[in-house]
Every structure is written in C-alpha cells, then in structure tokens.
Short mmCIF file of C-alpha atoms and ligand atoms in Angstrom, two decimals:
data_model
loop_
_atom_site.label_atom_id
_atom_site.label_comp_id
_atom_site.label_asym_id
_atom_site.label_seq_id
_atom_site.Cartn_x
_atom_site.Cartn_y
_atom_site.Cartn_z
CA MET O 1 16.26 14.92 7.20
CA SER O 2 12.95 17.59 6.46
CA LYS O 3 9.98 15.40 4.97
CA ALA O 4 9.86 17.61 2.20
CA ALA O 5 13.82 17.20 1.69
CA ALA O 6 12.85 12.99 1.73
CA ILE O 7 11.05 13.63 -1.16
CA PHE O 8 13.35 15.71 -2.83
CA LYS O 9 15.74 12.93 -2.77
CA LYS O 10 13.55 10.04 -3.72
CA GLU O 11 12.50 12.29 -7.14
CA LEU O 12 15.91 12.56 -7.65
CA LYS O 13 16.68 8.79 -7.82
CA ASP O 14 13.64 8.22 -9.41
CA THR O 15 13.84 10.31 -12.50
CA PHE O 16 16.97 8.34 -13.75
CA LYS O 17 14.68 5.53 -13.76
CA ASN O 18 11.31 7.00 -15.37
CA LYS O 19 12.84 7.71 -19.07
CA THR O 20 9.50 9.57 -19.90
CA ILE O 21 10.40 12.21 -17.05
CA LEU O 22 13.97 12.15 -18.23
CA ILE O 23 13.46 12.87 -21.74
CA GLN O 24 11.72 15.83 -20.47
CA PHE O 25 14.44 17.09 -18.53
CA LEU O 26 17.41 16.38 -21.45
CA MET O 27 15.97 17.11 -24.97
CA PHE O 28 16.44 20.76 -25.47
CA PRO O 29 19.56 20.96 -22.98
CA ALA O 30 20.49 18.09 -25.28
CA LEU O 31 19.27 19.42 -28.19
CA VAL O 32 20.25 22.87 -27.93
CA PRO O 33 24.41 22.91 -28.28
CA ILE O 34 23.37 20.43 -30.73
CA MET O 35 21.08 22.25 -33.46
CA GLU O 36 23.36 25.53 -32.70
CA ASN O 37 26.28 24.03 -34.18
CA ALA O 38 24.84 21.72 -36.23
CA VAL O 39 22.51 24.51 -38.72
CA ARG O 40 23.84 26.65 -39.19
CA ILE O 41 21.77 29.60 -42.26
CA ASP O 42 23.14 32.64 -43.76
CA GLY O 43 20.37 35.69 -41.50
CA MET O 44 19.68 33.20 -39.08
CA PRO O 45 19.43 35.46 -35.68
CA GLU O 46 22.45 35.01 -33.15
CA ASN O 47 21.46 31.61 -31.00
CA PHE O 48 18.23 30.72 -32.97
CA PHE O 49 18.19 27.54 -31.46
CA VAL O 50 18.87 29.24 -27.72
CA LYS O 51 16.01 31.17 -27.21
CA LEU O 52 13.44 29.25 -29.68
CA PHE O 53 14.11 26.52 -27.11
CA ALA O 54 14.38 28.15 -24.12
CA SER O 55 11.02 28.84 -24.10
CA MET O 56 9.99 26.22 -24.94
CA TYR O 57 11.40 24.17 -22.05
CA ILE O 58 9.39 26.08 -19.43
CA GLY O 59 6.49 25.14 -21.92
CA MET O 60 7.14 21.61 -21.71
CA ALA O 61 9.22 20.71 -19.20
CA PRO O 62 7.71 21.58 -15.21
CA LEU O 63 4.78 21.59 -16.74
CA THR O 64 4.52 18.07 -17.01
CA GLY O 65 6.71 16.71 -15.13
CA MET O 66 4.93 18.81 -11.91
CA ALA O 67 1.31 16.89 -13.20
CA ALA O 68 2.35 13.56 -14.30
CA VAL O 69 4.61 12.61 -10.81
CA ILE O 70 1.65 14.41 -8.85
CA SER O 71 -0.45 12.27 -10.57
CA GLU O 72 1.14 9.75 -10.80
CA GLU O 73 1.33 8.90 -6.86
CA LYS O 74 -2.41 9.76 -7.06
CA GLU O 75 -3.61 6.87 -8.96
CA LYS O 76 -1.10 4.04 -7.29
CA ASN O 77 -1.84 5.27 -4.47
CA THR O 78 1.69 5.85 -2.53
CA LEU O 79 0.34 10.03 -2.14
CA ARG O 80 -2.08 8.14 0.10
CA VAL O 81 0.36 6.01 1.74
CA LEU O 82 2.75 8.61 2.61
CA LEU O 83 -0.36 11.11 3.63
CA LEU O 84 -0.89 8.73 6.58
CA SER O 85 2.63 9.18 7.76
CA ASN O 86 2.17 11.45 8.58
CA VAL O 87 3.31 13.72 5.59
CA LYS O 88 1.25 17.10 5.25
CA PRO O 89 0.37 18.31 1.93
CA CYS O 90 2.21 21.18 2.23
CA GLU O 91 5.97 19.28 2.25
CA TYR O 92 4.69 16.92 -0.93
CA LEU O 93 4.14 19.73 -2.82
CA LEU O 94 7.00 21.73 -1.14
CA GLY O 95 9.05 18.65 -2.34
CA VAL O 96 8.11 18.00 -5.48
CA GLY O 97 8.04 21.61 -6.50
CA VAL O 98 11.27 22.33 -5.34
CA TYR O 99 12.57 19.15 -6.84
CA ILE O 100 11.33 19.52 -10.44
CA TRP O 101 12.21 23.35 -10.47
CA THR O 102 15.99 22.15 -9.75
CA ALA O 103 15.76 19.92 -12.06
CA CYS O 104 14.53 22.08 -15.24
CA MET O 105 17.35 25.18 -13.68
CA LEU O 106 19.68 22.75 -14.50
CA GLY O 107 18.98 21.69 -17.82
CA ALA O 108 18.38 26.12 -18.22
CA VAL O 109 22.99 25.87 -17.53
CA VAL O 110 23.44 23.64 -19.58
CA ILE O 111 21.33 25.59 -22.56
CA CYS O 112 22.41 28.97 -21.12
CA ALA O 113 25.91 27.77 -21.94
CA ALA O 114 25.47 27.12 -24.57
CA GLY O 115 24.23 30.33 -25.63
CA GLY O 116 27.83 31.74 -24.48
CA TYR O 117 26.56 35.35 -22.84
CA GLY O 118 28.62 37.20 -20.65
CA LEU O 119 28.21 37.10 -16.74
CA ARG O 120 25.64 39.75 -17.42
CA GLY O 121 23.56 37.40 -19.69
CA SER O 122 23.45 34.73 -18.69
CA LEU O 123 22.06 35.53 -15.21
CA VAL O 124 19.82 38.05 -17.45
CA PHE O 125 18.86 34.81 -19.36
CA LEU O 126 18.91 32.55 -16.04
CA SER O 127 16.63 34.65 -14.07
CA VAL O 128 14.05 34.81 -16.30
CA MET O 129 13.70 31.55 -16.68
CA ALA O 130 13.51 30.47 -13.14
CA ALA O 131 10.59 32.90 -12.99
CA GLY O 132 9.01 30.71 -16.65
CA ILE O 133 10.02 27.41 -15.34
CA LEU O 134 8.38 28.30 -11.54
CA VAL O 135 4.68 29.50 -13.52
CA SER O 136 4.75 26.47 -15.46
CA ALA O 137 5.70 24.44 -12.72
CA LEU O 138 2.35 26.26 -10.88
CA ILE O 139 0.12 25.23 -13.77
CA GLY O 140 1.69 21.42 -13.73
CA ALA O 141 0.66 21.33 -9.52
CA ALA O 142 -2.24 22.25 -10.72
CA ILE O 143 -3.16 19.65 -12.98
CA GLY O 144 -1.29 17.10 -11.55
CA VAL O 145 -3.29 18.19 -8.39
CA TRP O 146 -6.48 18.11 -10.80
CA SER O 147 -5.89 14.52 -12.32
CA LYS O 148 -6.29 11.58 -10.89
CA THR O 149 -4.95 8.96 -13.22
CA GLN O 150 -1.63 10.16 -14.91
CA MET O 151 -3.34 9.03 -18.31
CA MET O 152 -5.64 12.37 -17.80
CA ALA O 153 -2.49 14.42 -16.18
CA THR O 154 -1.68 14.41 -19.96
CA SER O 155 -4.76 14.75 -21.32
CA VAL O 156 -4.14 17.96 -19.94
CA THR O 157 -0.71 18.86 -19.94
CA VAL O 158 -0.55 18.23 -23.67
CA PRO O 159 -3.11 20.78 -25.45
CA VAL O 160 -1.51 23.23 -22.26
CA MET O 161 2.29 22.78 -23.47
CA MET O 162 1.51 22.51 -27.67
CA VAL O 163 -0.55 26.36 -26.63
CA LEU O 164 2.70 27.29 -24.08
CA ALA O 165 5.23 26.37 -25.90
CA PHE O 166 4.76 27.36 -29.89
CA LEU O 167 2.87 30.56 -29.07
CA PRO O 168 5.70 32.16 -29.41
CA MET O 169 7.29 30.23 -32.69
CA LEU O 170 3.89 30.92 -33.92
CA SER O 171 3.63 34.75 -33.06
CA MET O 172 6.82 35.24 -35.37
CA PHE O 173 4.50 34.81 -38.23
CA ASN O 174 1.82 35.49 -37.44
CA ASP O 175 0.66 38.85 -36.51
CA SER O 176 -2.76 37.79 -34.66
CA ILE O 177 -1.96 35.54 -32.89
CA ALA O 178 0.90 37.48 -32.07
CA ALA O 179 -1.44 40.45 -30.28
CA VAL O 180 -2.77 37.58 -28.38
CA ALA O 181 -0.24 35.87 -27.33
CA LYS O 182 1.61 38.84 -26.17
CA TYR O 183 -0.61 38.62 -22.91
CA THR O 184 0.88 35.71 -22.31
CA TYR O 185 4.41 34.53 -20.00
CA SER O 186 5.69 32.26 -22.44
CA GLU O 187 5.71 34.97 -24.91
CA GLN O 188 6.74 37.16 -22.73
CA ILE O 189 10.07 35.16 -21.72
CA SER O 190 10.99 34.49 -25.27
CA ILE O 191 9.83 38.85 -26.09
CA LEU O 192 12.55 38.64 -22.62
CA LEU O 193 15.40 35.70 -23.92
CA ASN O 194 15.40 37.61 -27.63
CA GLN O 195 16.43 40.78 -25.54
CA ILE O 196 19.65 40.01 -23.61
CA ASP O 197 22.17 40.40 -25.82
CA ALA O 198 20.53 44.01 -27.04
CA PRO O 199 22.42 47.70 -25.64
CA ARG O 200 18.70 48.07 -23.25
CA MET O 201 15.59 45.83 -22.51
CA GLU O 202 11.83 47.05 -22.44
CA VAL O 203 10.78 45.21 -19.55
CA SER O 204 7.24 45.66 -19.38
CA GLY O 205 6.97 41.95 -20.02
CA VAL O 206 7.71 40.71 -16.40
CA TRP O 207 4.50 42.55 -15.67
CA VAL O 208 2.84 39.92 -17.35
CA ILE O 209 4.96 37.04 -16.22
CA ALA O 210 3.80 37.98 -12.75
CA GLY O 211 0.18 39.29 -13.21
CA ASN O 212 0.55 35.44 -15.51
CA GLY O 213 2.36 33.64 -11.76
CA LEU O 214 -0.62 34.80 -9.79
CA LEU O 215 -3.10 33.78 -12.03
CA ALA O 216 -1.96 30.51 -11.72
CA ALA O 217 -0.76 30.46 -8.13
CA LEU O 218 -4.52 31.21 -7.83
CA LEU O 219 -5.66 28.27 -10.41
CA PHE O 220 -4.02 26.34 -8.15
CA ALA O 221 -5.20 26.93 -4.89
CA ALA O 222 -8.55 27.16 -6.74
CA VAL O 223 -7.69 23.48 -7.88
CA TYR O 224 -6.13 21.81 -4.07
CA ARG O 225 -9.22 23.59 -2.30
CA ARG O 226 -11.73 21.46 -4.80
CA ARG O 227 -9.90 17.83 -4.47
CA GLY O 228 -7.14 18.56 -2.44
CA LEU O 229 -4.53 15.30 -1.97
CA GLU O 230 -6.38 12.77 -2.01
CA MET G 1 -9.35 -5.43 29.06
CA SER G 2 -8.26 -2.31 27.48
CA TYR G 3 -8.95 -1.33 24.00
CA VAL G 4 -7.53 -0.09 21.39
CA ILE G 5 -10.22 0.44 18.59
CA GLU G 6 -13.26 0.87 19.37
CA ALA G 7 -15.47 1.75 15.87
CA GLU G 8 -20.07 1.97 17.48
CA ASP G 9 -22.58 1.83 15.44
CA ILE G 10 -20.25 3.51 12.28
CA SER G 11 -22.79 3.96 9.34
CA LEU G 12 -21.02 4.77 5.75
CA SER G 13 -22.62 5.93 2.44
CA LEU G 14 -20.64 6.30 -0.93
CA GLY G 15 -22.65 8.11 -3.92
CA LYS G 16 -26.69 6.66 -3.19
CA LYS G 17 -24.96 3.42 -1.84
CA GLN G 18 -24.87 2.24 1.71
CA ILE G 19 -21.18 0.64 2.41
CA LEU G 20 -21.24 0.03 6.13
CA ASP G 21 -23.80 -0.04 8.57
CA GLN G 22 -24.59 0.19 11.79
CA ILE G 23 -20.88 -1.43 12.48
CA SER G 24 -19.74 -2.21 15.98
CA PHE G 25 -16.82 -4.02 17.57
CA ARG G 26 -14.01 -3.25 19.62
CA VAL G 27 -10.25 -4.41 19.17
CA GLY G 28 -8.24 -5.27 22.38
CA GLU G 29 -4.64 -4.69 23.54
CA GLY G 30 -2.45 -7.20 22.04
CA GLU G 31 -5.16 -9.04 19.91
CA ILE G 32 -4.77 -10.18 16.40
CA PHE G 33 -8.47 -9.25 15.26
CA GLY G 34 -9.39 -10.60 11.56
CA LEU G 35 -13.00 -8.58 9.96
CA LEU G 36 -13.90 -11.38 7.37
CA GLY G 37 -15.84 -11.33 4.01
CA PRO G 38 -15.96 -11.78 0.24
CA SER G 39 -15.28 -9.57 -2.37
CA GLY G 40 -17.32 -5.42 -1.75
CA ALA G 41 -18.73 -6.70 0.91
CA GLY G 42 -16.84 -3.46 2.51
CA LYS G 43 -13.68 -4.76 4.45
CA THR G 44 -11.07 -1.96 3.35
CA THR G 45 -13.83 0.79 3.45
CA LEU G 46 -13.72 -0.01 6.99
CA ILE G 47 -10.21 0.53 7.53
CA LYS G 48 -9.76 3.43 5.71
CA LEU G 49 -12.03 4.54 7.44
CA LEU G 50 -10.02 2.89 11.03
CA THR G 51 -6.73 4.48 9.56
CA GLY G 52 -8.93 8.32 8.90
CA GLN G 53 -8.65 8.04 5.55
CA LEU G 54 -12.61 8.44 4.88
CA LYS G 55 -15.39 9.60 7.57
CA GLN G 56 -18.28 8.45 8.89
CA ASP G 57 -22.19 9.56 8.54
CA ALA G 58 -22.67 7.88 11.70
CA GLY G 59 -21.75 6.60 14.71
CA TYR G 60 -18.35 7.14 15.87
CA ALA G 61 -14.82 5.14 15.42
CA ARG G 62 -12.15 5.35 17.83
CA LEU G 63 -8.40 4.60 17.95
CA LEU G 64 -6.01 4.75 20.84
CA GLY G 65 -8.87 6.81 22.68
CA ARG G 66 -8.86 9.56 19.83
CA ASP G 67 -12.28 9.90 17.43
CA THR G 68 -10.03 8.62 14.13
CA GLY G 69 -11.84 11.99 12.32
CA GLY G 70 -8.75 14.05 14.47
CA LEU G 71 -5.91 11.65 13.63
CA GLY G 72 -3.09 14.11 15.13
CA ALA G 73 1.22 13.00 14.81
CA ALA G 74 1.26 11.16 17.91
CA GLU G 75 -1.46 8.45 16.66
CA HIS G 76 -0.23 8.00 12.83
CA SER G 77 3.27 7.10 14.65
CA GLN G 78 2.16 3.82 16.55
CA ILE G 79 -0.76 2.67 13.89
CA GLY G 80 1.35 0.94 11.03
CA VAL G 81 -1.00 0.21 6.97
CA MET G 82 -0.41 -2.35 4.81
CA MET G 83 -3.02 -1.27 1.61
CA ASP G 84 -4.58 -3.32 -0.81
CA ASP G 85 -3.26 -1.65 -3.35
CA LEU G 86 0.20 -1.13 -1.29
CA GLY G 87 1.15 1.42 -2.29
CA LEU G 88 4.85 1.09 -3.31
CA TYR G 89 6.80 2.44 -5.38
CA GLU G 90 7.40 0.58 -8.74
CA ARG G 91 10.82 1.71 -10.15
CA LEU G 92 12.98 2.27 -7.48
CA SER G 93 14.38 -0.65 -5.97
CA VAL G 94 12.81 -2.14 -2.41
CA TYR G 95 16.20 -0.91 -0.53
CA ASP G 96 15.23 2.44 -1.92
CA ASN G 97 11.64 1.91 -0.98
CA LEU G 98 12.22 1.28 2.82
CA ALA G 99 14.51 4.52 2.57
CA PHE G 100 12.66 6.63 1.77
CA TYR G 101 11.02 5.76 4.63
CA ALA G 102 13.51 5.64 6.71
CA ASP G 103 14.46 9.19 6.00
CA ILE G 104 10.53 10.47 6.05
CA TYR G 105 10.53 8.91 9.61
CA HIS G 106 13.46 9.73 10.97
CA ILE G 107 14.86 6.40 11.09
CA SER G 108 18.83 5.13 10.35
CA ARG G 109 19.74 3.09 8.02
CA GLY G 110 20.92 0.52 10.21
CA LYS G 111 16.69 -0.42 11.02
CA ILE G 112 15.93 -1.16 6.94
CA GLU G 113 18.36 -4.26 7.06
CA GLU G 114 16.59 -6.01 9.93
CA LEU G 115 13.57 -5.30 8.84
CA LEU G 116 14.72 -6.43 5.09
CA GLU G 117 15.56 -9.62 6.97
CA SER G 118 13.13 -9.96 9.19
CA VAL G 119 10.47 -10.42 6.15
CA GLY G 120 13.36 -12.35 3.93
CA LEU G 121 13.73 -9.90 0.88
CA TYR G 122 17.07 -9.18 2.43
CA GLU G 123 18.48 -11.19 -0.88
CA ALA G 124 16.50 -9.35 -3.59
CA ARG G 125 17.03 -5.14 -1.54
CA ARG G 126 18.56 -4.08 -4.79
CA ARG G 127 15.49 -5.13 -7.10
CA ALA G 128 13.29 -3.19 -8.84
CA VAL G 129 10.04 -3.35 -7.10
CA SER G 130 8.14 -3.35 -10.32
CA LYS G 131 10.20 -6.70 -10.67
CA LEU G 132 9.37 -8.81 -7.52
CA SER G 133 5.44 -10.87 -7.43
CA LYS G 134 3.04 -10.58 -5.39
CA GLY G 135 3.99 -12.63 -1.92
CA MET G 136 7.39 -10.18 -1.86
CA LYS G 137 5.38 -7.05 -2.68
CA ASN G 138 3.21 -7.70 0.06
CA ARG G 139 6.27 -8.38 2.35
CA LEU G 140 7.89 -4.75 1.85
CA SER G 141 4.60 -3.15 2.70
CA LEU G 142 4.43 -4.62 5.90
CA ALA G 143 8.18 -4.07 6.11
CA ARG G 144 6.99 -0.56 5.47
CA ALA G 145 4.05 -0.43 7.55
CA LEU G 146 5.79 -2.16 10.69
CA MET G 147 9.03 0.03 10.62
CA ARG G 148 8.05 3.21 13.22
CA GLU G 149 6.94 -0.42 15.34
CA GLY G 150 3.76 1.08 15.95
CA LYS G 151 1.60 -0.52 19.05
CA ILE G 152 -1.33 -1.01 16.22
CA LEU G 153 -0.91 -2.65 12.65
CA PHE G 154 -3.90 -2.70 9.51
CA LEU G 155 -3.29 -5.47 7.31
CA ASP G 156 -6.03 -4.57 4.25
CA GLU G 157 -5.70 -9.21 2.94
CA PRO G 158 -2.28 -9.63 3.52
CA THR G 159 -1.88 -13.26 1.66
CA SER G 160 -4.75 -12.46 -0.47
CA GLY G 161 -2.60 -13.92 -4.35
CA LEU G 162 0.36 -15.65 -2.06
CA ASP G 163 0.93 -19.63 -2.20
CA PRO G 164 0.46 -21.61 0.40
CA VAL G 165 3.94 -21.14 1.44
CA THR G 166 5.13 -17.79 0.90
CA THR G 167 1.47 -18.00 3.00
CA ARG G 168 2.31 -19.88 5.62
CA GLN G 169 5.77 -17.64 6.03
CA MET G 170 3.58 -14.75 6.26
CA HIS G 171 1.35 -16.14 9.26
CA GLU G 172 4.36 -16.80 10.96
CA ILE G 173 6.01 -12.93 10.38
CA LEU G 174 2.43 -11.86 11.85
CA ALA G 175 2.37 -14.83 15.36
CA GLY G 176 5.62 -13.56 15.60
CA LEU G 177 4.59 -9.96 16.16
CA LYS G 178 1.51 -10.79 17.96
CA LYS G 179 3.70 -12.47 20.74
CA LYS G 180 5.70 -8.83 21.19
CA GLY G 181 2.56 -7.29 22.13
CA VAL G 182 1.14 -6.02 18.66
CA THR G 183 -2.36 -4.67 18.07
CA ILE G 184 -3.40 -7.08 14.34
CA PHE G 185 -6.46 -5.73 12.98
CA LEU G 186 -6.15 -7.60 10.10
CA THR G 187 -8.93 -8.40 6.73
CA THR G 188 -8.68 -11.67 4.66
CA HIS G 189 -11.64 -13.67 3.04
CA ASN G 190 -9.98 -16.90 3.50
CA MET G 191 -11.87 -18.47 6.51
CA TYR G 192 -9.27 -20.81 7.46
CA GLU G 193 -6.74 -18.04 7.64
CA ALA G 194 -9.13 -16.24 10.40
CA ALA G 195 -10.01 -19.13 12.24
CA SER G 196 -5.87 -20.49 13.42
CA LEU G 197 -4.90 -16.86 12.86
CA CYS G 198 -7.35 -15.07 14.81
CA VAL G 199 -7.97 -14.64 18.87
CA ARG G 200 -11.68 -13.11 16.73
CA VAL G 201 -13.26 -12.50 13.77
CA ALA G 202 -15.90 -10.78 12.82
CA LEU G 203 -17.72 -11.67 9.37
CA LEU G 204 -19.18 -8.84 7.01
CA ASN G 205 -21.21 -9.40 4.86
CA GLU G 206 -22.26 -6.21 2.34
CA GLY G 207 -21.60 -3.54 5.10
CA LYS G 208 -23.17 -5.43 8.10
CA ILE G 209 -21.58 -7.34 10.94
CA ILE G 210 -23.46 -10.31 10.61
CA GLU G 211 -21.44 -11.95 13.51
CA GLN G 212 -18.67 -11.94 15.44
CA GLY G 213 -16.89 -13.06 18.72
CA ARG G 214 -14.30 -16.20 18.87
CA PRO G 215 -14.18 -18.38 15.87
CA GLY G 216 -13.71 -21.14 17.72
CA GLU G 217 -16.96 -20.09 20.24
CA ILE G 218 -19.10 -18.86 16.52
CA CYS G 219 -18.44 -22.79 15.32
CA ARG G 220 -20.26 -24.19 18.74
CA LYS G 221 -22.80 -21.73 18.56
CA TYR G 222 -24.37 -22.61 15.64
CA ASN G 223 -24.12 -27.00 16.23
CA ASP G 224 -26.95 -27.57 15.24
CA LEU G 225 -24.88 -27.01 11.53
CA ASN G 226 -23.31 -29.98 13.31
CA LEU G 227 -23.38 -32.77 11.62
CA LEU G 228 -22.74 -36.94 11.40
CA ARG G 229 -21.26 -38.15 7.36
CA VAL G 230 -22.42 -41.58 7.39
CA THR G 231 -21.06 -43.73 4.47
CA LEU G 232 -21.67 -47.22 4.16
CA LYS G 233 -20.71 -49.93 2.69
CA SER G 234 -23.10 -49.83 -0.29
CA GLY G 235 -21.84 -46.77 -1.23
CA GLU G 236 -25.05 -45.07 -0.18
CA GLU G 237 -24.25 -41.22 1.93
CA VAL G 238 -26.41 -39.76 5.06
CA LEU G 239 -26.22 -37.18 7.03
CA LEU G 240 -27.63 -37.34 9.98
CA LYS G 241 -28.63 -34.74 13.00
CA ASN G 242 -25.22 -34.37 15.48
CA SER G 243 -27.74 -35.46 18.33
CA PRO G 244 -29.12 -37.73 20.61
CA ALA G 245 -31.89 -38.08 18.14
CA SER G 246 -30.22 -39.12 16.04
CA ALA G 247 -28.84 -43.00 17.90
CA LEU G 248 -31.28 -45.33 16.81
CA ARG G 249 -30.69 -44.65 13.05
CA MET G 250 -26.73 -45.34 14.57
CA ARG G 251 -27.50 -48.28 16.10
CA GLU G 252 -28.91 -49.88 12.74
CA TYR G 253 -26.62 -49.57 11.27
CA LEU G 254 -23.88 -50.39 13.14
CA GLU G 255 -25.27 -53.83 13.93
CA GLN G 256 -26.30 -54.34 10.19
CA ASP G 257 -22.03 -53.53 10.33
CA ALA G 258 -22.96 -51.61 7.83
CA ILE G 259 -20.37 -48.19 8.31
CA TRP G 260 -17.61 -48.03 5.76
CA ALA G 261 -16.74 -44.39 7.48
CA ILE G 262 -17.95 -41.94 9.28
CA HIS G 263 -17.52 -37.93 9.88
CA SER G 264 -18.29 -35.45 11.12
CA THR G 265 -18.25 -31.88 10.02
CA GLU G 266 -18.23 -29.25 12.74
CA PRO G 267 -19.64 -25.96 11.89
CA THR G 268 -16.75 -23.96 10.13
CA LEU G 269 -16.26 -20.18 9.71
CA GLU G 270 -17.39 -20.71 6.19
CA SER G 271 -20.73 -23.17 7.09
CA VAL G 272 -22.27 -20.35 8.95
CA PHE G 273 -21.26 -17.55 6.74
CA ILE G 274 -23.63 -19.90 4.01
CA GLU G 275 -25.86 -20.43 6.54
CA LEU G 276 -26.79 -16.89 7.71
CA THR G 277 -26.04 -14.88 4.54
CA GLY G 278 -28.14 -17.88 2.46
CA LYS G 279 -24.61 -17.58 -0.30
CA GLU G 280 -21.51 -18.85 -1.05
CA TRP G 281 -18.71 -18.21 -0.05
CA ILE G 282 -17.34 -15.46 -2.58
N1 ATP Z 1 -15.45 5.37 -3.65
C1 ATP Z 1 -16.49 4.69 -3.89
N2 ATP Z 1 -17.40 4.54 -4.04
C2 ATP Z 1 -18.48 4.21 -4.21
N3 ATP Z 1 -18.49 3.23 -3.94
C3 ATP Z 1 -18.04 2.86 -3.49
C4 ATP Z 1 -15.91 3.27 -3.44
N4 ATP Z 1 -15.60 2.42 -2.71
C5 ATP Z 1 -16.33 1.55 -2.83
N5 ATP Z 1 -16.73 0.67 -2.72
C6 ATP Z 1 -17.78 0.14 -2.88
O1 ATP Z 1 -17.72 -0.48 -1.75
C7 ATP Z 1 -18.48 -2.28 -1.49
C8 ATP Z 1 -17.05 -1.95 -0.61
O2 ATP Z 1 -15.35 -1.67 -1.12
P1 ATP Z 1 -14.58 -2.36 -0.45
O3 ATP Z 1 -13.41 -2.06 -1.18
O4 ATP Z 1 -14.41 -2.14 1.45
O5 ATP Z 1 -14.39 -3.78 -0.48
P2 ATP Z 1 -13.82 -4.84 0.09
O6 ATP Z 1 -14.34 -5.70 1.68
O7 ATP Z 1 -12.32 -4.04 0.58
O8 ATP Z 1 -13.61 -6.09 -0.72
P3 ATP Z 1 -12.10 -7.01 -2.14
O9 ATP Z 1 -12.70 -8.18 -0.66
O10 ATP Z 1 -12.26 -6.89 -3.53
O11 ATP Z 1 -11.45 -6.33 -1.93
C9 ATP Z 1 -18.51 -2.70 -2.72
O12 ATP Z 1 -19.35 -3.21 -3.53
C10 ATP Z 1 -17.35 -0.77 -3.57
O13 ATP Z 1 -18.45 -1.50 -4.80
MG1 MG Z 2 -10.21 -4.86 -0.19
#
C-alpha cells in the first residue's frame, strides 16, 4: 500500500470516531432530502434546498475538514512522528486531500440524488461540486498548514466559511453583495447549480471558479513555503 | 568500538536563549546511553537534533555516520523514536495505531500481534488510546518505535509518570532489547534508572554536559563526597570523611562503645549533580 493510501485509510477509520468532522460531512447531505420533502411553499423554486445546501456544503465541509485534520495532527505532534517515518509532506497532504475530497463527493452524490436530476443534470451537478470541493479543500489545506493548533484553525475557518457559504444566499437579497460575490467561486457555483434545469447554461462562471482555484493553490503554496509541516 | 551516534561541540539557540552549549559525546553500538538532567535541561531538544527534527547552529551530529541534517530513508528505517508527547492517535484503537504504521512501513499484520504481546498490550488492543493509562500509552509508543526493528532507539523519558511496577516492566523490555544488540539513547530525570540501566550516562544541566562516563566511574571520581554517617547511642549524628583522617575519631567512638549505627553515603549520580551545580535535583 502506498503511504498516501495508508493515510487515506487511517482518516477513514478516524472519521467514524470524530464527531466534529462527521457532522460536517453528514449534516447537509442528511438535511437536503428531509427539507425537500418537508418544506413545500408555493412559488418556491424547484429543488430550492438542494441548490442552497449544495453550495453551502461546498463552502463548509471540505474547508473545515481539511483544516481540522491537518491542524490537529500538527498540534498533537502525530504529524512529526509521521514525517520522522520518512513520509514525505506531499504524500501526507495527498492522502488527506484525496480523502476529504472523496468523502465530500459522497455527500455530493447524496445531495444530487435528492435533486432527482437526469443523467446530464447529475453529471453537471457532480462536476460543479467536484470543482468547488477541490477549491475549498485547497483553502482548508492552507489554513491547516498555517495553524499551529486546532483552535487557531477554527478561528480562521469560521469567518472564511461564513463568507463563502452565505454569500450566495445573501446575494439573492442584496444587489451590492451580489456584485462583489460574483467574483467568488461559491457564488458562481450557486449560479451554475441554479441553471442545471435550464435549456442553455451560461458557463462563463467556470472561469471565475478556475481563477479562484488558481488563487487557492497559490495561497496554499505560499503558506506551505512559509510554514512547511512543522 | 564503532560509534552509531556522534555529537561534537553542538550548540543551539532558539530565539535569544542558548538551549544547548558545546555538547560532545559518542554512543557505541549496542550501548544504553542515558542523558540525565532536570526539567528544561535540553534533553528533548537534543533528541530532536539527533533525529534530524532540528538543526544545530554549530558543531556536528552524526547518526550511523551520516550528518543528521541530511538523514534519508536508509537512516530513518534504522531508527525508532519515542518522543515525550508520544504522538499517538487518541481516537483510534491500540491496534489501529500500529496497523496504520504497519501500512506505512509495509509490515505484515502478524508483526503487530507479536509487538503487542511483547509490550503487554495484547489484551488492550481494541481499546481507544484516549482510554489508556500513561504507562500503557508509553508502551504503545515504544511498540511503534520497535516496529521496524531499527538499530537505534531514541526514547524520551520512557518511564516518566509511571509507577514502580510499570517502570520495572519497561526496564525489562529495554534490557531485552539491549541483549538483541539494539542501541538505546534515552533521557530521564530518574538517576536510579540511569545508574541501573545505562552503560554510560551524561549529566546535562542548562544545556551543558557537566559530566559523562560509566555511572560507577562518575561516582568513584567524586569519592570525596563519600562520607560516613555515624549515629551515636546518644542520638547524635556525626558525618566523617571516608579517609584515614577519620580513623582517630572512629577509634574513640568504638572504644567508648558509643556507636549505634554506621552508614556510608557513597556518592550517587544525584549527589554528584548537586555537587557540580550547587542545585537540588529538579
Ligand atoms: N521552540 C522553542 N523555542 C524557544 N525555547 C524552547 C523551544 N523549545 C524548547 N525551548 C526551551 O529549551 C529548554 C530545553 O527544553 P527541553 O524540552 O529540551 O528540556 P527537557 O530537558 O526535555 O525538559 P523536560 O524534562 O521537562 O522534558 C527549555 O528552557 C525550553 O523552554
Ligand atoms: Mg523533555
């Protein structure tokens, strides 16, 4: 087994015993089917909760998951022992990153199923989710690497998460927020998700997502060069 | 003798503080070498340096002939490290902690059971680490350090916080490893442990090695600390130098039948430390 795969497996075992992470992974996927079935208001758009919660899920789960796992391993010095065992930082980050991404994609599949999309719709939905989760995971990794303790990580993730997760919702009600929000990937993801059922999609938002992804990667690289995994 | 750990004139400052000051020593293959010093002396820092987790400002350190600044896979596979904070996954079980490292090292599952037996944790293998006692956690961390059967073990205070029985168990495990030819570098602030377990010790105080050698030799070197404590029948206690100069006084006491008990107070590593630093231990 490669070292990254061993780390993936360890994270999987740990998730079931780690309530904070588990809640992050499960909350929205569990809420979506319940809300879709329970709340029916006249004039409410089709799949309202699917789209709303999917974009909130992207802003929260990968970000907190990544930051919490990395910062905890730094704080408890388990990462130091791993690095002493000749595990390379890239192998570690790959193992954790792929795990968080996969776990969040499972959640995305559940949310997608609740939307009852057709094949094309589902593919678009999951591709958008895959890209969004990746960007969030990169930001979460940057926060995790920057933080020396889990407390430090939380104090950064909470505001970042709030902004990312609530921008799409706030911009529904406020035009000036919408004007700024359109440059963020979470808003563009929300816009894309809202067009899934439309006959023609306006895909220019993909460039914003890609640009945000590039920025997140650069942010991560800068933080990593500064702090390493020590 | 070939040396597996060598340190020469190592100095290190962190921030403005000098943590290690011109440290020199060598550890031969198969030795148990004890680094003995009070809290804050710099023991953990020195282990970090010897295992490549920190870099010294001056001097050199070598592990298996390789500069510790550039340890690679070959050297890492030859060392097992147990740090003072253990670095265990608290939510995972005893078994899963070792299984994870077995995956990392490509070691078979059979080896895990064998290791658990050898440190007496087989019965507790399904318990979450967070539910273990300090002694059990220490032994689990030791089991992980033993996993690759490396030539050198670094153990940072393997018996701190353990009761006498658990300490004895740990000593038996370490003595067994020494028989197999494993070199052990351990830190401790228990001088009895150092004296009974270690072939050689170094006394570390405020980042300096103030004395090193075989425990017995160190103690004999400070023989002038060797006193005779004579308790007289009157209840009075007299301290006499263990030297010919005291013969007359002793003879007087014996002739007067005044002696109730005589104790010799050979120097211990502790009294040597106190003599050299003027400080009480810890
Ligand atoms: N990262 C750091 N920055 C600055 N000072 C440090 C750092 N790490 C340790 N020190 C200082 O270095 C000194 C030696 O610390 P070290 O942990 O090596 O002591 P020790 O002998 O292992 O003590 P103990 O028996 O309590 O474990 C202490 O005074 C400590 O405050
Ligand atoms: Mg220490």
